[in-house]
Amino acid sequence: MMWEHGADPQMAIWWMLWLIKLGLWFLAGSWFLKWLLYVRSKRWALIVGLLPLLGWGVAISFASWKYAAGSRALADASNPATPAERLSQLVDFDGIQAGYELDNRLASNPNTSADALRKLSSRDQEGTNLCLARNPNTPADVLESLDKYRR
């Protein structure tokens, strides 16, 4: 079900930005490590230098946690075994990977509740609305509102 909507055309951009960001983090980290090794004889510089290194580690950990949460959200939205309660929570997901791809997966999931499907239809995204039209559990009032997409 991961490829039900086709390949995401923006994924290459995400990968490129991720690689650039990772490269910059490693470049900054290696420069900082060189600086720490250079000033290691000065105790105050070492102590002051370790604080940004700690902050860098926290920032990397936080970003990794957010990416993992976004990945879990996409996987849960695609999984037909995901409970309706979790899918309803994902309708309001605002982390990394929130957006049309998550909405499309939620709109296609047969376990998504009627209230969640109504909320998705209110966003008026054409691709999500097409997914809603194909979902057999979409309420009649939502299908009527999608009538404007008939050709």
Short mmCIF file of N, CA and C in Angstrom, two decimals:
data_model
loop_
_atom_site.label_atom_id
_atom_site.label_comp_id
_atom_site.label_asym_id
_atom_site.label_seq_id
_atom_site.Cartn_x
_atom_site.Cartn_y
_atom_site.Cartn_z
N MET A 1 0.81 -1.20 0.00
CA MET A 1 0.00 0.00 0.00
C MET A 1 0.86 1.26 0.00
N MET A 2 2.16 1.12 0.21
CA MET A 2 3.03 2.29 0.24
C MET A 2 3.06 2.99 -1.12
N TRP A 3 2.90 2.24 -2.21
CA TRP A 3 3.00 2.84 -3.54
C TRP A 3 1.64 3.01 -4.19
N GLU A 4 0.58 2.91 -3.43
CA GLU A 4 -0.78 3.01 -3.99
C GLU A 4 -0.98 4.32 -4.74
N HIS A 5 -0.39 5.37 -4.26
CA HIS A 5 -0.58 6.69 -4.86
C HIS A 5 0.54 7.04 -5.83
N GLY A 6 1.37 6.06 -6.14
CA GLY A 6 2.50 6.31 -7.03
C GLY A 6 3.67 6.89 -6.27
N ALA A 7 4.78 6.97 -6.95
CA ALA A 7 5.99 7.52 -6.33
C ALA A 7 5.77 9.00 -6.02
N ASP A 8 6.26 9.44 -4.90
CA ASP A 8 6.14 10.84 -4.52
C ASP A 8 7.17 11.64 -5.31
N PRO A 9 6.75 12.55 -6.18
CA PRO A 9 7.71 13.28 -7.01
C PRO A 9 8.63 14.19 -6.21
N GLN A 10 8.25 14.52 -4.98
CA GLN A 10 9.09 15.41 -4.17
C GLN A 10 10.11 14.64 -3.33
N MET A 11 10.07 13.31 -3.37
CA MET A 11 10.96 12.53 -2.52
C MET A 11 12.43 12.79 -2.86
N ALA A 12 12.74 12.98 -4.14
CA ALA A 12 14.13 13.27 -4.51
C ALA A 12 14.62 14.57 -3.87
N ILE A 13 13.73 15.54 -3.78
CA ILE A 13 14.10 16.81 -3.13
C ILE A 13 14.36 16.59 -1.65
N TRP A 14 13.48 15.78 -0.99
CA TRP A 14 13.68 15.48 0.43
C TRP A 14 15.03 14.80 0.64
N TRP A 15 15.36 13.82 -0.19
CA TRP A 15 16.64 13.11 -0.04
C TRP A 15 17.81 14.05 -0.26
N MET A 16 17.73 14.91 -1.26
CA MET A 16 18.81 15.84 -1.54
C MET A 16 19.02 16.79 -0.35
N LEU A 17 17.92 17.35 0.16
CA LEU A 17 18.05 18.26 1.30
C LEU A 17 18.57 17.53 2.54
N TRP A 18 18.14 16.29 2.72
CA TRP A 18 18.61 15.50 3.87
C TRP A 18 20.11 15.27 3.76
N LEU A 19 20.61 14.92 2.57
CA LEU A 19 22.05 14.69 2.38
C LEU A 19 22.85 15.97 2.60
N ILE A 20 22.35 17.09 2.09
CA ILE A 20 23.04 18.37 2.30
C ILE A 20 23.07 18.71 3.78
N LYS A 21 21.95 18.54 4.46
CA LYS A 21 21.88 18.84 5.89
C LYS A 21 22.83 17.93 6.67
N LEU A 22 22.84 16.66 6.34
CA LEU A 22 23.73 15.72 7.01
C LEU A 22 25.19 16.08 6.77
N GLY A 23 25.50 16.44 5.53
CA GLY A 23 26.87 16.84 5.21
C GLY A 23 27.30 18.08 5.99
N LEU A 24 26.41 19.05 6.09
CA LEU A 24 26.73 20.26 6.85
C LEU A 24 26.92 19.96 8.33
N TRP A 25 26.08 19.06 8.87
CA TRP A 25 26.24 18.69 10.27
C TRP A 25 27.59 18.01 10.50
N PHE A 26 27.97 17.10 9.62
CA PHE A 26 29.25 16.42 9.78
C PHE A 26 30.43 17.38 9.58
N LEU A 27 30.31 18.29 8.65
CA LEU A 27 31.36 19.28 8.43
C LEU A 27 31.53 20.15 9.67
N ALA A 28 30.41 20.64 10.20
CA ALA A 28 30.47 21.47 11.41
C ALA A 28 30.99 20.65 12.59
N GLY A 29 30.56 19.41 12.70
CA GLY A 29 31.03 18.57 13.80
C GLY A 29 32.50 18.26 13.71
N SER A 30 33.01 17.99 12.50
CA SER A 30 34.44 17.69 12.37
C SER A 30 35.29 18.94 12.63
N TRP A 31 34.81 20.11 12.17
CA TRP A 31 35.54 21.34 12.45
C TRP A 31 35.58 21.60 13.96
N PHE A 32 34.45 21.38 14.61
CA PHE A 32 34.36 21.61 16.04
C PHE A 32 35.25 20.63 16.80
N LEU A 33 35.28 19.38 16.38
CA LEU A 33 36.13 18.38 17.03
C LEU A 33 37.60 18.75 16.87
N LYS A 34 37.98 19.24 15.68
CA LYS A 34 39.36 19.69 15.48
C LYS A 34 39.69 20.84 16.43
N TRP A 35 38.75 21.75 16.60
CA TRP A 35 38.97 22.89 17.50
C TRP A 35 39.14 22.39 18.93
N LEU A 36 38.31 21.42 19.34
CA LEU A 36 38.42 20.87 20.69
C LEU A 36 39.77 20.22 20.92
N LEU A 37 40.25 19.48 19.94
CA LEU A 37 41.56 18.83 20.07
C LEU A 37 42.69 19.87 20.13
N TYR A 38 42.54 20.97 19.42
CA TYR A 38 43.54 22.02 19.40
C TYR A 38 43.64 22.73 20.75
N VAL A 39 42.51 22.97 21.41
CA VAL A 39 42.51 23.74 22.65
C VAL A 39 42.41 22.84 23.88
N ARG A 40 42.66 21.57 23.73
CA ARG A 40 42.46 20.65 24.86
C ARG A 40 43.36 20.96 26.05
N SER A 41 44.44 21.67 25.81
CA SER A 41 45.32 22.00 26.93
C SER A 41 44.74 23.10 27.82
N LYS A 42 43.82 23.84 27.31
CA LYS A 42 43.21 24.91 28.09
C LYS A 42 41.89 24.39 28.64
N ARG A 43 41.84 24.15 29.93
CA ARG A 43 40.67 23.52 30.55
C ARG A 43 39.39 24.33 30.33
N TRP A 44 39.43 25.63 30.44
CA TRP A 44 38.22 26.43 30.26
C TRP A 44 37.68 26.31 28.85
N ALA A 45 38.57 26.26 27.85
CA ALA A 45 38.13 26.15 26.46
C ALA A 45 37.48 24.79 26.21
N LEU A 46 38.02 23.78 26.84
CA LEU A 46 37.46 22.44 26.68
C LEU A 46 36.05 22.38 27.28
N ILE A 47 35.89 22.94 28.45
CA ILE A 47 34.57 22.93 29.11
C ILE A 47 33.57 23.74 28.30
N VAL A 48 33.96 24.94 27.86
CA VAL A 48 33.07 25.78 27.06
C VAL A 48 32.79 25.12 25.70
N GLY A 49 33.78 24.43 25.16
CA GLY A 49 33.62 23.78 23.87
C GLY A 49 32.71 22.57 23.92
N LEU A 50 32.65 21.91 25.05
CA LEU A 50 31.80 20.72 25.15
C LEU A 50 30.31 21.08 25.20
N LEU A 51 29.97 22.27 25.63
CA LEU A 51 28.56 22.68 25.68
C LEU A 51 27.91 22.70 24.29
N PRO A 52 28.54 23.33 23.28
CA PRO A 52 27.93 23.25 21.94
C PRO A 52 27.90 21.82 21.39
N LEU A 53 28.89 21.02 21.73
CA LEU A 53 28.90 19.63 21.29
C LEU A 53 27.71 18.88 21.88
N LEU A 54 27.41 19.14 23.12
CA LEU A 54 26.24 18.55 23.76
C LEU A 54 24.96 19.04 23.08
N GLY A 55 24.90 20.33 22.80
CA GLY A 55 23.74 20.89 22.10
C GLY A 55 23.58 20.29 20.71
N TRP A 56 24.68 20.06 20.03
CA TRP A 56 24.67 19.45 18.71
C TRP A 56 24.10 18.03 18.80
N GLY A 57 24.53 17.29 19.80
CA GLY A 57 24.02 15.92 19.99
C GLY A 57 22.52 15.91 20.29
N VAL A 58 22.06 16.85 21.10
CA VAL A 58 20.64 16.95 21.41
C VAL A 58 19.85 17.31 20.15
N ALA A 59 20.37 18.24 19.34
CA ALA A 59 19.68 18.65 18.11
C ALA A 59 19.57 17.48 17.13
N ILE A 60 20.64 16.72 16.97
CA ILE A 60 20.61 15.56 16.07
C ILE A 60 19.61 14.53 16.58
N SER A 61 19.60 14.29 17.89
CA SER A 61 18.67 13.32 18.46
C SER A 61 17.22 13.76 18.28
N PHE A 62 16.95 15.04 18.48
CA PHE A 62 15.60 15.57 18.33
C PHE A 62 15.13 15.46 16.88
N ALA A 63 16.00 15.83 15.94
CA ALA A 63 15.64 15.75 14.52
C ALA A 63 15.39 14.30 14.12
N SER A 64 16.20 13.39 14.60
CA SER A 64 16.01 11.97 14.29
C SER A 64 14.69 11.47 14.85
N TRP A 65 14.35 11.90 16.05
CA TRP A 65 13.09 11.50 16.68
C TRP A 65 11.91 12.01 15.84
N LYS A 66 11.99 13.26 15.36
CA LYS A 66 10.91 13.85 14.56
C LYS A 66 10.77 13.12 13.22
N TYR A 67 11.89 12.77 12.58
CA TYR A 67 11.83 12.03 11.32
C TYR A 67 11.23 10.65 11.54
N ALA A 68 11.59 10.01 12.65
CA ALA A 68 11.04 8.68 12.95
C ALA A 68 9.54 8.77 13.20
N ALA A 69 9.09 9.82 13.88
CA ALA A 69 7.65 10.00 14.12
C ALA A 69 6.90 10.21 12.80
N GLY A 70 7.49 10.96 11.88
CA GLY A 70 6.89 11.17 10.57
C GLY A 70 6.82 9.88 9.77
N SER A 71 7.87 9.09 9.85
CA SER A 71 7.90 7.80 9.15
C SER A 71 6.83 6.86 9.70
N ARG A 72 6.70 6.84 11.04
CA ARG A 72 5.67 6.00 11.66
C ARG A 72 4.27 6.47 11.26
N ALA A 73 4.09 7.78 11.17
CA ALA A 73 2.78 8.32 10.78
C ALA A 73 2.41 7.87 9.37
N LEU A 74 3.35 7.94 8.44
CA LEU A 74 3.07 7.50 7.07
C LEU A 74 2.79 6.01 7.02
N ALA A 75 3.58 5.23 7.76
CA ALA A 75 3.38 3.77 7.76
C ALA A 75 2.03 3.40 8.38
N ASP A 76 1.68 4.05 9.49
CA ASP A 76 0.40 3.76 10.14
C ASP A 76 -0.78 4.16 9.25
N ALA A 77 -0.64 5.28 8.56
CA ALA A 77 -1.72 5.74 7.69
C ALA A 77 -1.94 4.79 6.51
N SER A 78 -0.90 4.10 6.10
CA SER A 78 -1.00 3.17 4.97
C SER A 78 -1.50 1.79 5.38
N ASN A 79 -1.33 1.45 6.64
CA ASN A 79 -1.62 0.10 7.11
C ASN A 79 -3.12 -0.08 7.34
N PRO A 80 -3.75 -1.03 6.63
CA PRO A 80 -5.19 -1.24 6.82
C PRO A 80 -5.53 -1.84 8.19
N ALA A 81 -4.54 -2.30 8.93
CA ALA A 81 -4.78 -2.85 10.26
C ALA A 81 -4.67 -1.80 11.36
N THR A 82 -4.32 -0.57 11.01
CA THR A 82 -4.20 0.49 12.01
C THR A 82 -5.58 0.81 12.57
N PRO A 83 -5.71 0.89 13.89
CA PRO A 83 -7.02 1.19 14.50
C PRO A 83 -7.52 2.60 14.12
N ALA A 84 -8.83 2.75 14.10
CA ALA A 84 -9.45 4.02 13.73
C ALA A 84 -9.02 5.16 14.66
N GLU A 85 -8.77 4.86 15.93
CA GLU A 85 -8.36 5.91 16.88
C GLU A 85 -7.02 6.51 16.47
N ARG A 86 -6.08 5.66 16.08
CA ARG A 86 -4.76 6.14 15.65
C ARG A 86 -4.90 6.96 14.36
N LEU A 87 -5.72 6.51 13.45
CA LEU A 87 -5.92 7.24 12.20
C LEU A 87 -6.55 8.61 12.46
N SER A 88 -7.46 8.68 13.42
CA SER A 88 -8.06 9.97 13.77
C SER A 88 -7.03 10.92 14.36
N GLN A 89 -6.09 10.38 15.12
CA GLN A 89 -5.00 11.21 15.66
C GLN A 89 -4.12 11.74 14.54
N LEU A 90 -3.89 10.90 13.53
CA LEU A 90 -3.00 11.29 12.44
C LEU A 90 -3.59 12.39 11.56
N VAL A 91 -4.91 12.55 11.58
CA VAL A 91 -5.52 13.63 10.80
C VAL A 91 -4.99 14.98 11.29
N ASP A 92 -4.69 15.09 12.58
CA ASP A 92 -4.16 16.34 13.15
C ASP A 92 -2.65 16.32 13.30
N PHE A 93 -1.96 15.35 12.72
CA PHE A 93 -0.50 15.25 12.82
C PHE A 93 0.13 16.47 12.15
N ASP A 94 1.04 17.14 12.85
CA ASP A 94 1.66 18.34 12.29
C ASP A 94 3.18 18.27 12.25
N GLY A 95 3.73 17.07 12.34
CA GLY A 95 5.17 16.92 12.31
C GLY A 95 5.71 16.82 10.89
N ILE A 96 6.95 16.38 10.82
CA ILE A 96 7.58 16.15 9.53
C ILE A 96 6.78 15.08 8.80
N GLN A 97 6.60 15.22 7.54
CA GLN A 97 5.82 14.33 6.66
C GLN A 97 4.33 14.60 6.75
N ALA A 98 3.90 15.60 7.50
CA ALA A 98 2.49 15.96 7.47
C ALA A 98 2.23 16.65 6.13
N GLY A 99 1.05 16.47 5.61
CA GLY A 99 0.73 17.12 4.35
C GLY A 99 -0.07 16.21 3.45
N TYR A 100 0.01 16.49 2.16
CA TYR A 100 -0.88 15.80 1.23
C TYR A 100 -0.63 14.30 1.18
N GLU A 101 0.62 13.84 1.31
CA GLU A 101 0.89 12.41 1.23
C GLU A 101 0.26 11.67 2.41
N LEU A 102 0.39 12.22 3.59
CA LEU A 102 -0.25 11.62 4.76
C LEU A 102 -1.77 11.68 4.61
N ASP A 103 -2.28 12.81 4.15
CA ASP A 103 -3.73 12.94 3.95
C ASP A 103 -4.24 11.92 2.93
N ASN A 104 -3.49 11.72 1.84
CA ASN A 104 -3.91 10.74 0.82
C ASN A 104 -3.97 9.33 1.41
N ARG A 105 -3.00 8.99 2.21
CA ARG A 105 -2.97 7.65 2.81
C ARG A 105 -4.12 7.48 3.80
N LEU A 106 -4.39 8.52 4.57
CA LEU A 106 -5.51 8.45 5.52
C LEU A 106 -6.85 8.35 4.78
N ALA A 107 -6.98 9.11 3.70
CA ALA A 107 -8.22 9.09 2.93
C ALA A 107 -8.45 7.75 2.24
N SER A 108 -7.39 7.01 1.99
CA SER A 108 -7.51 5.71 1.33
C SER A 108 -7.68 4.56 2.30
N ASN A 109 -7.38 4.79 3.56
CA ASN A 109 -7.42 3.70 4.54
C ASN A 109 -8.86 3.34 4.88
N PRO A 110 -9.22 2.05 4.78
CA PRO A 110 -10.60 1.65 5.04
C PRO A 110 -11.02 1.78 6.51
N ASN A 111 -10.06 1.94 7.43
CA ASN A 111 -10.39 2.06 8.85
C ASN A 111 -10.55 3.50 9.32
N THR A 112 -10.31 4.45 8.44
CA THR A 112 -10.44 5.85 8.84
C THR A 112 -11.91 6.17 9.11
N SER A 113 -12.16 6.80 10.25
CA SER A 113 -13.55 7.07 10.67
C SER A 113 -14.20 8.12 9.77
N ALA A 114 -15.52 8.16 9.81
CA ALA A 114 -16.28 9.13 9.00
C ALA A 114 -15.93 10.56 9.39
N ASP A 115 -15.76 10.82 10.69
CA ASP A 115 -15.42 12.18 11.13
C ASP A 115 -14.05 12.60 10.59
N ALA A 116 -13.10 11.66 10.61
CA ALA A 116 -11.77 11.96 10.09
C ALA A 116 -11.82 12.21 8.59
N LEU A 117 -12.63 11.43 7.88
CA LEU A 117 -12.77 11.62 6.44
C LEU A 117 -13.41 12.98 6.13
N ARG A 118 -14.36 13.39 6.95
CA ARG A 118 -14.97 14.72 6.77
C ARG A 118 -13.91 15.82 6.96
N LYS A 119 -13.08 15.64 7.98
CA LYS A 119 -12.04 16.64 8.26
C LYS A 119 -11.05 16.72 7.09
N LEU A 120 -10.71 15.56 6.54
CA LEU A 120 -9.81 15.55 5.39
C LEU A 120 -10.44 16.24 4.18
N SER A 121 -11.73 16.04 3.98
CA SER A 121 -12.39 16.66 2.82
C SER A 121 -12.45 18.18 2.97
N SER A 122 -12.45 18.67 4.20
CA SER A 122 -12.52 20.13 4.40
C SER A 122 -11.23 20.82 3.99
N ARG A 123 -10.16 20.08 3.82
CA ARG A 123 -8.87 20.67 3.40
C ARG A 123 -8.85 20.98 1.91
N ASP A 124 -9.79 20.41 1.18
CA ASP A 124 -9.98 20.69 -0.25
C ASP A 124 -8.69 20.52 -1.06
N GLN A 125 -8.05 19.36 -0.89
CA GLN A 125 -6.89 19.00 -1.69
C GLN A 125 -7.36 18.03 -2.76
N GLU A 126 -7.11 18.34 -4.00
CA GLU A 126 -7.67 17.56 -5.10
C GLU A 126 -7.26 16.08 -5.02
N GLY A 127 -5.99 15.80 -4.78
CA GLY A 127 -5.54 14.41 -4.70
C GLY A 127 -6.19 13.66 -3.54
N THR A 128 -6.30 14.32 -2.40
CA THR A 128 -6.94 13.70 -1.24
C THR A 128 -8.42 13.48 -1.52
N ASN A 129 -9.05 14.43 -2.19
CA ASN A 129 -10.47 14.27 -2.52
C ASN A 129 -10.69 13.09 -3.46
N LEU A 130 -9.76 12.85 -4.37
CA LEU A 130 -9.88 11.69 -5.26
C LEU A 130 -9.76 10.39 -4.46
N CYS A 131 -8.87 10.38 -3.47
CA CYS A 131 -8.74 9.21 -2.59
C CYS A 131 -10.02 9.01 -1.78
N LEU A 132 -10.59 10.10 -1.32
CA LEU A 132 -11.85 10.02 -0.57
C LEU A 132 -12.96 9.42 -1.43
N ALA A 133 -12.98 9.81 -2.70
CA ALA A 133 -14.02 9.32 -3.60
C ALA A 133 -13.90 7.81 -3.82
N ARG A 134 -12.68 7.28 -3.72
CA ARG A 134 -12.48 5.84 -3.92
C ARG A 134 -12.68 5.03 -2.65
N ASN A 135 -12.70 5.67 -1.49
CA ASN A 135 -12.84 4.95 -0.22
C ASN A 135 -14.31 4.56 -0.04
N PRO A 136 -14.59 3.26 0.11
CA PRO A 136 -15.99 2.83 0.25
C PRO A 136 -16.65 3.30 1.55
N ASN A 137 -15.87 3.75 2.52
CA ASN A 137 -16.43 4.19 3.80
C ASN A 137 -16.65 5.70 3.88
N THR A 138 -16.40 6.40 2.80
CA THR A 138 -16.60 7.85 2.81
C THR A 138 -18.09 8.15 2.93
N PRO A 139 -18.48 8.99 3.88
CA PRO A 139 -19.91 9.32 4.08
C PRO A 139 -20.52 9.97 2.84
N ALA A 140 -21.81 9.79 2.70
CA ALA A 140 -22.54 10.31 1.53
C ALA A 140 -22.42 11.83 1.41
N ASP A 141 -22.47 12.55 2.54
CA ASP A 141 -22.38 14.01 2.46
C ASP A 141 -21.03 14.47 1.91
N VAL A 142 -19.98 13.73 2.24
CA VAL A 142 -18.65 14.07 1.71
C VAL A 142 -18.61 13.78 0.21
N LEU A 143 -19.18 12.65 -0.18
CA LEU A 143 -19.21 12.31 -1.61
C LEU A 143 -19.99 13.34 -2.41
N GLU A 144 -21.08 13.84 -1.84
CA GLU A 144 -21.85 14.89 -2.52
C GLU A 144 -21.04 16.16 -2.68
N SER A 145 -20.24 16.48 -1.65
CA SER A 145 -19.41 17.70 -1.75
C SER A 145 -18.30 17.52 -2.78
N LEU A 146 -17.94 16.27 -3.07
CA LEU A 146 -16.89 16.00 -4.05
C LEU A 146 -17.44 15.99 -5.48
N ASP A 147 -18.71 16.18 -5.63
CA ASP A 147 -19.34 16.14 -6.94
C ASP A 147 -18.75 17.19 -7.88
N LYS A 148 -18.18 18.24 -7.34
CA LYS A 148 -17.61 19.29 -8.19
C LYS A 148 -16.42 18.78 -9.00
N TYR A 149 -15.85 17.63 -8.61
CA TYR A 149 -14.71 17.06 -9.31
C TYR A 149 -15.11 16.14 -10.46
N ARG A 150 -16.42 15.91 -10.60
CA ARG A 150 -16.87 15.08 -11.72
C ARG A 150 -16.62 15.82 -13.03
N ARG A 151 -16.28 15.08 -13.99
CA ARG A 151 -16.00 15.73 -15.31
C ARG A 151 -17.03 15.29 -16.30
#
